[in-house]
């Protein structure tokens, strides 16, 4: 039977990234990502929310990019997989941690990058490299071939002054 280990998160960074380098020179970057769920309580009608914190680890070139561009408060999209690590602490006690090993990351929001400044609206894809990213495209009327030359407008008191305008 097949299995899937896939995590997709959209949230805000709780602190600045921590970048470390292994003796081999490989970069590792760790961030804390907050996702918040909001709902209305059925009994009281009161708005409630719960925040979940996720430990996200980037490797290699993605770690260097994350360390350079991410800051506390930045909204990001992350794809990756769950990994559980085991280690022995100073007191000899075995400890475990579960983290998201990210293989894709996209910064959301405007160039200032803080908050949710319009980064993802509606069915937008996450391609911020497009010049029209996050903007609605106006509907365009279909263009038709010109049918007949337009008749000359009646002249005004300025004569045919409009003929000399280059646009």
PDB file of C-alpha atoms in Angstrom:
ATOM      1  CA  UNK A   1       0.000   0.000   0.000  1.00  0.00           C
ATOM      2  CA  UNK A   2       1.265   3.476  -0.887  1.00  0.00           C
ATOM      3  CA  UNK A   3       1.761   6.183   1.708  1.00  0.00           C
ATOM      4  CA  UNK A   4       2.072   9.959   1.630  1.00  0.00           C
ATOM      5  CA  UNK A   5       4.042  12.251   3.932  1.00  0.00           C
ATOM      6  CA  UNK A   6       3.160  15.756   2.745  1.00  0.00           C
ATOM      7  CA  UNK A   7       2.749  18.984   4.726  1.00  0.00           C
ATOM      8  CA  UNK A   8       1.473  22.298   3.365  1.00  0.00           C
ATOM      9  CA  UNK A   9       1.452  25.316   5.676  1.00  0.00           C
ATOM     10  CA  UNK A  10       0.717  29.015   5.290  1.00  0.00           C
ATOM     11  CA  UNK A  11       1.588  31.063   8.352  1.00  0.00           C
ATOM     12  CA  UNK A  12       3.684  33.790   9.944  1.00  0.00           C
ATOM     13  CA  UNK A  13       7.204  33.557  11.318  1.00  0.00           C
ATOM     14  CA  UNK A  14       7.420  33.880  15.096  1.00  0.00           C
ATOM     15  CA  UNK A  15      11.100  34.865  15.131  1.00  0.00           C
ATOM     16  CA  UNK A  16      13.985  35.558  12.797  1.00  0.00           C
ATOM     17  CA  UNK A  17      15.493  32.467  11.142  1.00  0.00           C
ATOM     18  CA  UNK A  18      18.492  30.685  12.647  1.00  0.00           C
ATOM     19  CA  UNK A  19      21.079  29.604  10.071  1.00  0.00           C
ATOM     20  CA  UNK A  20      23.757  27.034  10.929  1.00  0.00           C
ATOM     21  CA  UNK A  21      26.391  25.301   8.850  1.00  0.00           C
ATOM     22  CA  UNK A  22      27.487  21.679   9.127  1.00  0.00           C
ATOM     23  CA  UNK A  23      31.224  20.868   9.043  1.00  0.00           C
ATOM     24  CA  UNK A  24      30.673  19.820   5.426  1.00  0.00           C
ATOM     25  CA  UNK A  25      29.522  23.380   4.615  1.00  0.00           C
ATOM     26  CA  UNK A  26      25.853  22.473   4.144  1.00  0.00           C
ATOM     27  CA  UNK A  27      23.460  25.188   5.350  1.00  0.00           C
ATOM     28  CA  UNK A  28      20.523  24.509   7.686  1.00  0.00           C
ATOM     29  CA  UNK A  29      17.922  27.121   8.585  1.00  0.00           C
ATOM     30  CA  UNK A  30      15.285  26.722  11.296  1.00  0.00           C
ATOM     31  CA  UNK A  31      12.164  28.866  11.667  1.00  0.00           C
ATOM     32  CA  UNK A  32       9.106  28.842  13.920  1.00  0.00           C
ATOM     33  CA  UNK A  33       5.918  29.121  11.879  1.00  0.00           C
ATOM     34  CA  UNK A  34       2.570  29.989  13.462  1.00  0.00           C
ATOM     35  CA  UNK A  35      -0.720  28.875  11.935  1.00  0.00           C
ATOM     36  CA  UNK A  36      -3.914  30.170  13.494  1.00  0.00           C
ATOM     37  CA  UNK A  37      -7.353  28.588  13.313  1.00  0.00           C
ATOM     38  CA  UNK A  38     -10.365  30.817  14.084  1.00  0.00           C
ATOM     39  CA  UNK A  39     -13.956  29.793  14.710  1.00  0.00           C
ATOM     40  CA  UNK A  40     -17.132  30.969  16.401  1.00  0.00           C
ATOM     41  CA  UNK A  41     -18.164  29.140  19.587  1.00  0.00           C
ATOM     42  CA  UNK A  42     -21.574  27.518  19.091  1.00  0.00           C
ATOM     43  CA  UNK A  43     -22.778  28.129  22.644  1.00  0.00           C
ATOM     44  CA  UNK A  44     -21.560  31.650  23.371  1.00  0.00           C
ATOM     45  CA  UNK A  45     -21.209  32.988  19.816  1.00  0.00           C
ATOM     46  CA  UNK A  46     -17.790  34.255  20.861  1.00  0.00           C
ATOM     47  CA  UNK A  47     -14.928  34.297  18.336  1.00  0.00           C
ATOM     48  CA  UNK A  48     -12.153  31.892  19.361  1.00  0.00           C
ATOM     49  CA  UNK A  49      -8.751  31.086  17.955  1.00  0.00           C
ATOM     50  CA  UNK A  50      -5.978  28.578  18.466  1.00  0.00           C
ATOM     51  CA  UNK A  51      -2.403  29.029  17.306  1.00  0.00           C
ATOM     52  CA  UNK A  52      -0.219  26.051  16.471  1.00  0.00           C
ATOM     53  CA  UNK A  53       3.572  26.447  16.275  1.00  0.00           C
ATOM     54  CA  UNK A  54       5.587  24.436  13.763  1.00  0.00           C
ATOM     55  CA  UNK A  55       9.339  23.922  13.590  1.00  0.00           C
ATOM     56  CA  UNK A  56      10.379  24.169   9.928  1.00  0.00           C
ATOM     57  CA  UNK A  57      13.866  23.236   8.685  1.00  0.00           C
ATOM     58  CA  UNK A  58      15.303  24.292   5.313  1.00  0.00           C
ATOM     59  CA  UNK A  59      18.417  22.662   3.828  1.00  0.00           C
ATOM     60  CA  UNK A  60      21.030  23.699   1.270  1.00  0.00           C
ATOM     61  CA  UNK A  61      20.387  26.666  -1.019  1.00  0.00           C
ATOM     62  CA  UNK A  62      16.820  27.062   0.285  1.00  0.00           C
ATOM     63  CA  UNK A  63      18.273  27.473   3.803  1.00  0.00           C
ATOM     64  CA  UNK A  64      20.555  30.267   2.600  1.00  0.00           C
ATOM     65  CA  UNK A  65      17.657  32.039   0.872  1.00  0.00           C
ATOM     66  CA  UNK A  66      15.438  31.675   3.940  1.00  0.00           C
ATOM     67  CA  UNK A  67      18.172  33.027   6.203  1.00  0.00           C
ATOM     68  CA  UNK A  68      18.757  36.007   3.939  1.00  0.00           C
ATOM     69  CA  UNK A  69      15.180  37.082   3.183  1.00  0.00           C
ATOM     70  CA  UNK A  70      12.899  35.866   5.964  1.00  0.00           C
ATOM     71  CA  UNK A  71      12.201  37.981   9.041  1.00  0.00           C
ATOM     72  CA  UNK A  72       9.940  37.734  12.078  1.00  0.00           C
ATOM     73  CA  UNK A  73       6.306  38.398  11.113  1.00  0.00           C
ATOM     74  CA  UNK A  74       6.778  37.445   7.451  1.00  0.00           C
ATOM     75  CA  UNK A  75       4.000  35.387   5.905  1.00  0.00           C
ATOM     76  CA  UNK A  76       5.196  32.302   3.996  1.00  0.00           C
ATOM     77  CA  UNK A  77       3.928  29.222   2.199  1.00  0.00           C
ATOM     78  CA  UNK A  78       5.845  25.989   2.899  1.00  0.00           C
ATOM     79  CA  UNK A  79       5.661  22.482   1.444  1.00  0.00           C
ATOM     80  CA  UNK A  80       7.576  19.583   2.900  1.00  0.00           C
ATOM     81  CA  UNK A  81       7.358  16.396   4.929  1.00  0.00           C
ATOM     82  CA  UNK A  82       7.218  15.452   8.602  1.00  0.00           C
ATOM     83  CA  UNK A  83      10.405  14.136  10.176  1.00  0.00           C
ATOM     84  CA  UNK A  84      11.002  12.952  13.719  1.00  0.00           C
ATOM     85  CA  UNK A  85      14.503  13.138  15.141  1.00  0.00           C
ATOM     86  CA  UNK A  86      15.848  11.458  18.271  1.00  0.00           C
ATOM     87  CA  UNK A  87      18.823  12.572  20.333  1.00  0.00           C
ATOM     88  CA  UNK A  88      20.268  12.232  23.827  1.00  0.00           C
ATOM     89  CA  UNK A  89      20.436  15.402  25.926  1.00  0.00           C
ATOM     90  CA  UNK A  90      23.167  16.406  28.401  1.00  0.00           C
ATOM     91  CA  UNK A  91      21.548  14.377  31.164  1.00  0.00           C
ATOM     92  CA  UNK A  92      21.534  11.195  29.059  1.00  0.00           C
ATOM     93  CA  UNK A  93      17.767  11.297  28.425  1.00  0.00           C
ATOM     94  CA  UNK A  94      16.541  10.439  24.939  1.00  0.00           C
ATOM     95  CA  UNK A  95      14.427  13.175  23.410  1.00  0.00           C
ATOM     96  CA  UNK A  96      12.346  13.429  20.231  1.00  0.00           C
ATOM     97  CA  UNK A  97      11.272  16.327  18.064  1.00  0.00           C
ATOM     98  CA  UNK A  98       8.974  16.381  15.062  1.00  0.00           C
ATOM     99  CA  UNK A  99       9.625  19.026  12.439  1.00  0.00           C
ATOM    100  CA  UNK A 100       8.728  19.895   8.879  1.00  0.00           C
ATOM    101  CA  UNK A 101      11.600  19.375   6.460  1.00  0.00           C
ATOM    102  CA  UNK A 102      10.745  21.981   3.818  1.00  0.00           C
ATOM    103  CA  UNK A 103      11.481  21.375   0.159  1.00  0.00           C
ATOM    104  CA  UNK A 104       9.561  24.409  -1.174  1.00  0.00           C
ATOM    105  CA  UNK A 105       8.999  27.877   0.233  1.00  0.00           C
ATOM    106  CA  UNK A 106       7.310  30.984  -1.115  1.00  0.00           C
ATOM    107  CA  UNK A 107       7.330  34.389   0.541  1.00  0.00           C
ATOM    108  CA  UNK A 108       3.887  35.989   0.644  1.00  0.00           C
ATOM    109  CA  UNK A 109       2.841  39.601   1.045  1.00  0.00           C
ATOM    110  CA  UNK A 110       4.374  42.719  -0.462  1.00  0.00           C
ATOM    111  CA  UNK A 111       8.037  43.500  -0.862  1.00  0.00           C
ATOM    112  CA  UNK A 112       8.186  44.745   2.730  1.00  0.00           C
ATOM    113  CA  UNK A 113       7.063  41.220   3.553  1.00  0.00           C
ATOM    114  CA  UNK A 114       5.376  41.808   6.868  1.00  0.00           C
ATOM    115  CA  UNK A 115       1.963  40.484   7.618  1.00  0.00           C
ATOM    116  CA  UNK A 116      -0.535  39.466   5.022  1.00  0.00           C
ATOM    117  CA  UNK A 117      -0.236  42.572   2.843  1.00  0.00           C
ATOM    118  CA  UNK A 118      -2.289  41.254  -0.025  1.00  0.00           C
ATOM    119  CA  UNK A 119       0.073  38.444  -0.859  1.00  0.00           C
ATOM    120  CA  UNK A 120      -2.408  35.787  -1.830  1.00  0.00           C
ATOM    121  CA  UNK A 121      -5.823  36.681  -3.066  1.00  0.00           C
ATOM    122  CA  UNK A 122      -8.433  34.369  -4.486  1.00  0.00           C
ATOM    123  CA  UNK A 123      -7.082  31.782  -6.868  1.00  0.00           C
ATOM    124  CA  UNK A 124      -3.683  33.367  -7.262  1.00  0.00           C
ATOM    125  CA  UNK A 125      -0.782  31.028  -7.763  1.00  0.00           C
ATOM    126  CA  UNK A 126       2.356  31.712  -5.769  1.00  0.00           C
ATOM    127  CA  UNK A 127       4.443  33.135  -8.610  1.00  0.00           C
ATOM    128  CA  UNK A 128       5.556  36.523  -7.303  1.00  0.00           C
ATOM    129  CA  UNK A 129       7.955  36.938 -10.222  1.00  0.00           C
ATOM    130  CA  UNK A 130       5.057  37.916 -12.481  1.00  0.00           C
ATOM    131  CA  UNK A 131       4.690  41.696 -12.782  1.00  0.00           C
ATOM    132  CA  UNK A 132       0.915  41.377 -12.323  1.00  0.00           C
ATOM    133  CA  UNK A 133       1.193  39.230  -9.162  1.00  0.00           C
ATOM    134  CA  UNK A 134      -1.795  39.721  -6.903  1.00  0.00           C
ATOM    135  CA  UNK A 135      -3.587  42.135  -9.236  1.00  0.00           C
ATOM    136  CA  UNK A 136      -6.889  41.636 -10.963  1.00  0.00           C
ATOM    137  CA  UNK A 137      -6.670  41.878 -14.747  1.00  0.00           C
ATOM    138  CA  UNK A 138      -9.331  44.142 -16.279  1.00  0.00           C
ATOM    139  CA  UNK A 139     -11.709  42.501 -18.704  1.00  0.00           C
ATOM    140  CA  UNK A 140     -10.844  43.400 -22.260  1.00  0.00           C
ATOM    141  CA  UNK A 141     -13.367  43.880 -25.015  1.00  0.00           C
ATOM    142  CA  UNK A 142     -12.738  41.705 -28.056  1.00  0.00           C
ATOM    143  CA  UNK A 143     -10.945  43.588 -30.756  1.00  0.00           C
ATOM    144  CA  UNK A 144     -12.516  43.707 -34.166  1.00  0.00           C
ATOM    145  CA  UNK A 145     -11.110  44.850 -37.459  1.00  0.00           C
ATOM    146  CA  UNK A 146     -11.920  48.466 -38.309  1.00  0.00           C
ATOM    147  CA  UNK A 147     -14.983  48.598 -40.524  1.00  0.00           C
ATOM    148  CA  UNK A 148     -14.721  51.955 -42.215  1.00  0.00           C
ATOM    149  CA  UNK A 149     -12.563  55.019 -41.803  1.00  0.00           C
ATOM    150  CA  UNK A 150     -13.947  57.337 -39.171  1.00  0.00           C
ATOM    151  CA  UNK A 151     -15.501  60.496 -40.452  1.00  0.00           C
ATOM    152  CA  UNK A 152     -13.723  63.702 -39.621  1.00  0.00           C
ATOM    153  CA  UNK A 153     -15.053  65.395 -36.511  1.00  0.00           C
ATOM    154  CA  UNK A 154     -16.559  68.829 -36.948  1.00  0.00           C
ATOM    155  CA  UNK A 155     -13.973  71.537 -36.530  1.00  0.00           C
ATOM    156  CA  UNK A 156     -13.898  73.589 -33.402  1.00  0.00           C
ATOM    157  CA  UNK A 157     -12.805  77.133 -32.856  1.00  0.00           C
ATOM    158  CA  UNK A 158      -9.196  75.864 -32.716  1.00  0.00           C
ATOM    159  CA  UNK A 159      -9.322  74.597 -36.273  1.00  0.00           C
ATOM    160  CA  UNK A 160      -7.607  71.276 -36.981  1.00  0.00           C
ATOM    161  CA  UNK A 161      -5.217  71.656 -34.042  1.00  0.00           C
ATOM    162  CA  UNK A 162      -5.718  67.986 -32.958  1.00  0.00           C
ATOM    163  CA  UNK A 163      -4.050  66.701 -36.142  1.00  0.00           C
ATOM    164  CA  UNK A 164      -0.619  67.791 -34.908  1.00  0.00           C
ATOM    165  CA  UNK A 165      -0.756  65.826 -31.614  1.00  0.00           C
ATOM    166  CA  UNK A 166       1.505  62.735 -31.900  1.00  0.00           C
ATOM    167  CA  UNK A 167      -0.687  60.468 -29.788  1.00  0.00           C
TER     168      UNK A 167
END
